[in-house]
Coordinates of C-alpha atoms in Angstrom, one line a residue:
R119 CA -15.9 51.9 19.0
G120 CA -18.3 50.2 16.5
S121 CA -21.4 49.8 18.7
S122 CA -21.0 53.1 20.5
S123 CA -20.6 55.0 17.2
R124 CA -23.8 53.4 15.9
S125 CA -25.8 54.4 18.9
E126 CA -24.3 57.9 18.8
A127 CA -25.2 58.2 15.1
K128 CA -28.8 57.1 15.8
S129 CA -29.1 59.7 18.5
G130 CA -28.2 62.5 16.2
R131 CA -24.5 62.4 15.5
T132 CA -24.8 62.6 11.7
D133 CA -21.1 63.1 11.3
L134 CA -20.5 59.4 12.1
I135 CA -22.8 58.1 9.4
F136 CA -20.1 58.6 6.8
L137 CA -17.6 56.6 8.9
I138 CA -20.1 53.8 9.4
R139 CA -20.9 53.5 5.7
F140 CA -17.2 53.6 4.8
R141 CA -16.4 50.9 7.3
H142 CA -19.3 48.8 6.0
C143 CA -18.1 49.2 2.4
C144 CA -14.6 48.2 3.4
L145 CA -15.9 45.0 5.0
L146 CA -18.0 44.1 1.9
R147 CA -14.9 44.7 -0.3
N148 CA -12.7 42.5 1.9
Q149 CA -15.4 39.8 1.8
R150 CA -15.6 39.9 -2.0
C151 CA -11.8 39.6 -2.2
V152 CA -11.7 36.6 0.1
L153 CA -14.5 34.9 -1.8
A154 CA -12.7 35.5 -5.2
Y155 CA -9.5 34.1 -3.8
L156 CA -11.2 31.0 -2.4
Y157 CA -13.0 30.4 -5.7
D158 CA -9.8 30.8 -7.7
R159 CA -8.1 28.2 -5.4
L160 CA -11.1 25.8 -6.0
L161 CA -10.7 26.2 -9.8
R162 CA -7.0 25.4 -9.5
I163 CA -7.6 22.3 -7.3
R164 CA -10.2 21.1 -9.9
A165 CA -7.6 21.6 -12.7
L166 CA -5.1 19.5 -10.6
R167 CA -7.5 16.5 -10.9
W168 CA -7.4 16.7 -14.7
E169 CA -3.6 17.3 -14.8
Y170 CA -2.3 14.8 -12.3
G171 CA -5.1 12.2 -12.1
S172 CA -6.8 10.9 -8.9
V173 CA -3.6 10.9 -6.8
L174 CA -1.9 14.2 -6.1
P175 CA 1.9 14.4 -5.5
N176 CA 2.8 15.0 -1.9
T177 CA 4.6 18.3 -2.9
I178 CA 1.2 19.7 -4.0
Q179 CA -0.9 18.2 -1.3
F180 CA 1.5 19.7 1.3
H181 CA 0.3 23.2 0.3
M182 CA -3.4 22.4 0.6
S183 CA -5.6 22.8 3.7
A184 CA -7.5 19.8 5.1
E185 CA -10.8 21.3 3.7
E186 CA -9.2 21.6 0.2
V187 CA -8.0 18.0 0.3
E188 CA -11.5 17.0 1.3
W189 CA -13.0 19.0 -1.5
F190 CA -10.6 17.4 -4.0
N191 CA -11.6 13.9 -2.8
R192 CA -15.3 14.7 -3.2
Y193 CA -14.7 16.2 -6.7
K194 CA -12.7 13.1 -7.6
K195 CA -15.5 10.7 -6.5
S196 CA -18.2 12.8 -8.2
L197 CA -16.2 12.8 -11.5
A198 CA -15.6 9.0 -11.2
T199 CA -19.3 8.4 -10.6
Y200 CA -20.2 10.4 -13.6
M201 CA -17.6 8.7 -15.9
R202 CA -19.0 5.3 -14.8
S203 CA -22.5 6.4 -15.6
V204 CA -21.8 7.3 -19.3
G205 CA -20.2 5.2 -22.0
G206 CA -21.8 1.8 -21.5
E207 CA -20.6 -1.0 -19.3
E208 CA -17.0 0.2 -18.8
G209 CA -17.8 3.9 -18.6
L210 CA -16.0 6.7 -20.3
D211 CA -12.7 8.1 -19.1
L212 CA -12.9 11.8 -19.8
T213 CA -9.4 12.5 -18.5
Q214 CA -7.8 10.8 -21.5
D215 CA -6.8 12.7 -24.6
I216 CA -7.0 16.2 -23.0
K217 CA -5.1 17.4 -26.1
P218 CA -6.3 16.0 -29.5
P219 CA -3.9 13.3 -30.6
K220 CA -2.0 13.6 -33.9
S221 CA -1.6 9.8 -34.1
L222 CA -3.2 6.9 -32.3
Y223 CA 0.2 5.2 -31.4
I224 CA 3.2 6.9 -29.8
E225 CA 6.7 5.8 -29.0
V226 CA 7.5 5.8 -25.3
R227 CA 10.5 5.1 -23.1
C228 CA 10.0 3.5 -19.7
L229 CA 11.6 5.6 -16.9
R230 CA 11.3 3.0 -14.1
D231 CA 10.4 -0.7 -13.7
Y232 CA 6.6 -1.0 -13.9
G233 CA 5.9 -4.6 -14.7
E234 CA 3.5 -6.1 -17.1
F235 CA 1.1 -3.8 -19.0
E236 CA -1.9 -5.2 -20.9
I237 CA -3.1 -3.6 -24.1
D238 CA -6.7 -3.9 -25.4
D239 CA -5.9 -6.7 -27.9
G240 CA -4.9 -8.9 -24.9
T241 CA -1.1 -8.7 -25.5
T242 CA 1.1 -7.8 -22.5
V243 CA 4.2 -5.7 -22.6
L244 CA 6.9 -5.8 -20.0
L245 CA 7.7 -2.2 -19.0
K246 CA 11.3 -2.2 -17.7
K247 CA 13.5 0.8 -17.2
N248 CA 15.0 2.3 -20.4
S249 CA 12.9 0.0 -22.7
Q250 CA 11.1 1.6 -25.6
H251 CA 7.7 0.6 -26.9
F252 CA 5.2 1.7 -29.6
L253 CA 1.8 1.8 -27.7
P254 CA -1.7 3.2 -28.1
R255 CA -1.7 6.8 -26.9
W256 CA -4.8 6.5 -24.8
K257 CA -3.5 3.5 -22.9
C258 CA -0.3 5.2 -21.8
E259 CA -1.3 8.8 -21.2
Q260 CA -2.0 8.1 -17.5
L261 CA 1.4 6.4 -17.1
I262 CA 3.1 9.4 -18.8
R263 CA 1.4 11.7 -16.2
Q264 CA 2.5 9.5 -13.4
G265 CA 6.2 9.6 -14.6
V266 CA 6.4 5.9 -15.5
L267 CA 6.7 6.5 -19.2
E268 CA 8.2 9.3 -21.3
H269 CA 6.9 10.3 -24.7
I270 CA 9.7 10.1 -27.2
L271 CA 9.4 13.0 -29.7
S272 CA 10.9 12.3 -33.1

């Protein structure tokens, strides 16, 4: 009915002009709603990189489309390239210390066997299940997010 109503409106059926304009406004509204939804999903996917790190859990990745996974991987690579370009030779990890730390060292408990973990001063700590350690916060934040360590709150 769409193309026939347009030709009828052009030939003098002025009563159809209102319908055509209404339909057009509805299509534009639907387009804006879809774009807002997709943009919100992209913002949420971007936040997942900061929350979970560079590897997403399978339970989250299962609910993403192939295009969203591809966008996440491109964002992850772009962020890694930027972090390597700033902060000297080693780069600067912007994903550390998302919340300002109250102390530089924290007490952690190992939730599963991980193996040896090297600290900046060259000492290594053996992370075995149920062992407790007093480690630099910035060194173990990623392991806390991965579920290897648990922050013990006093």
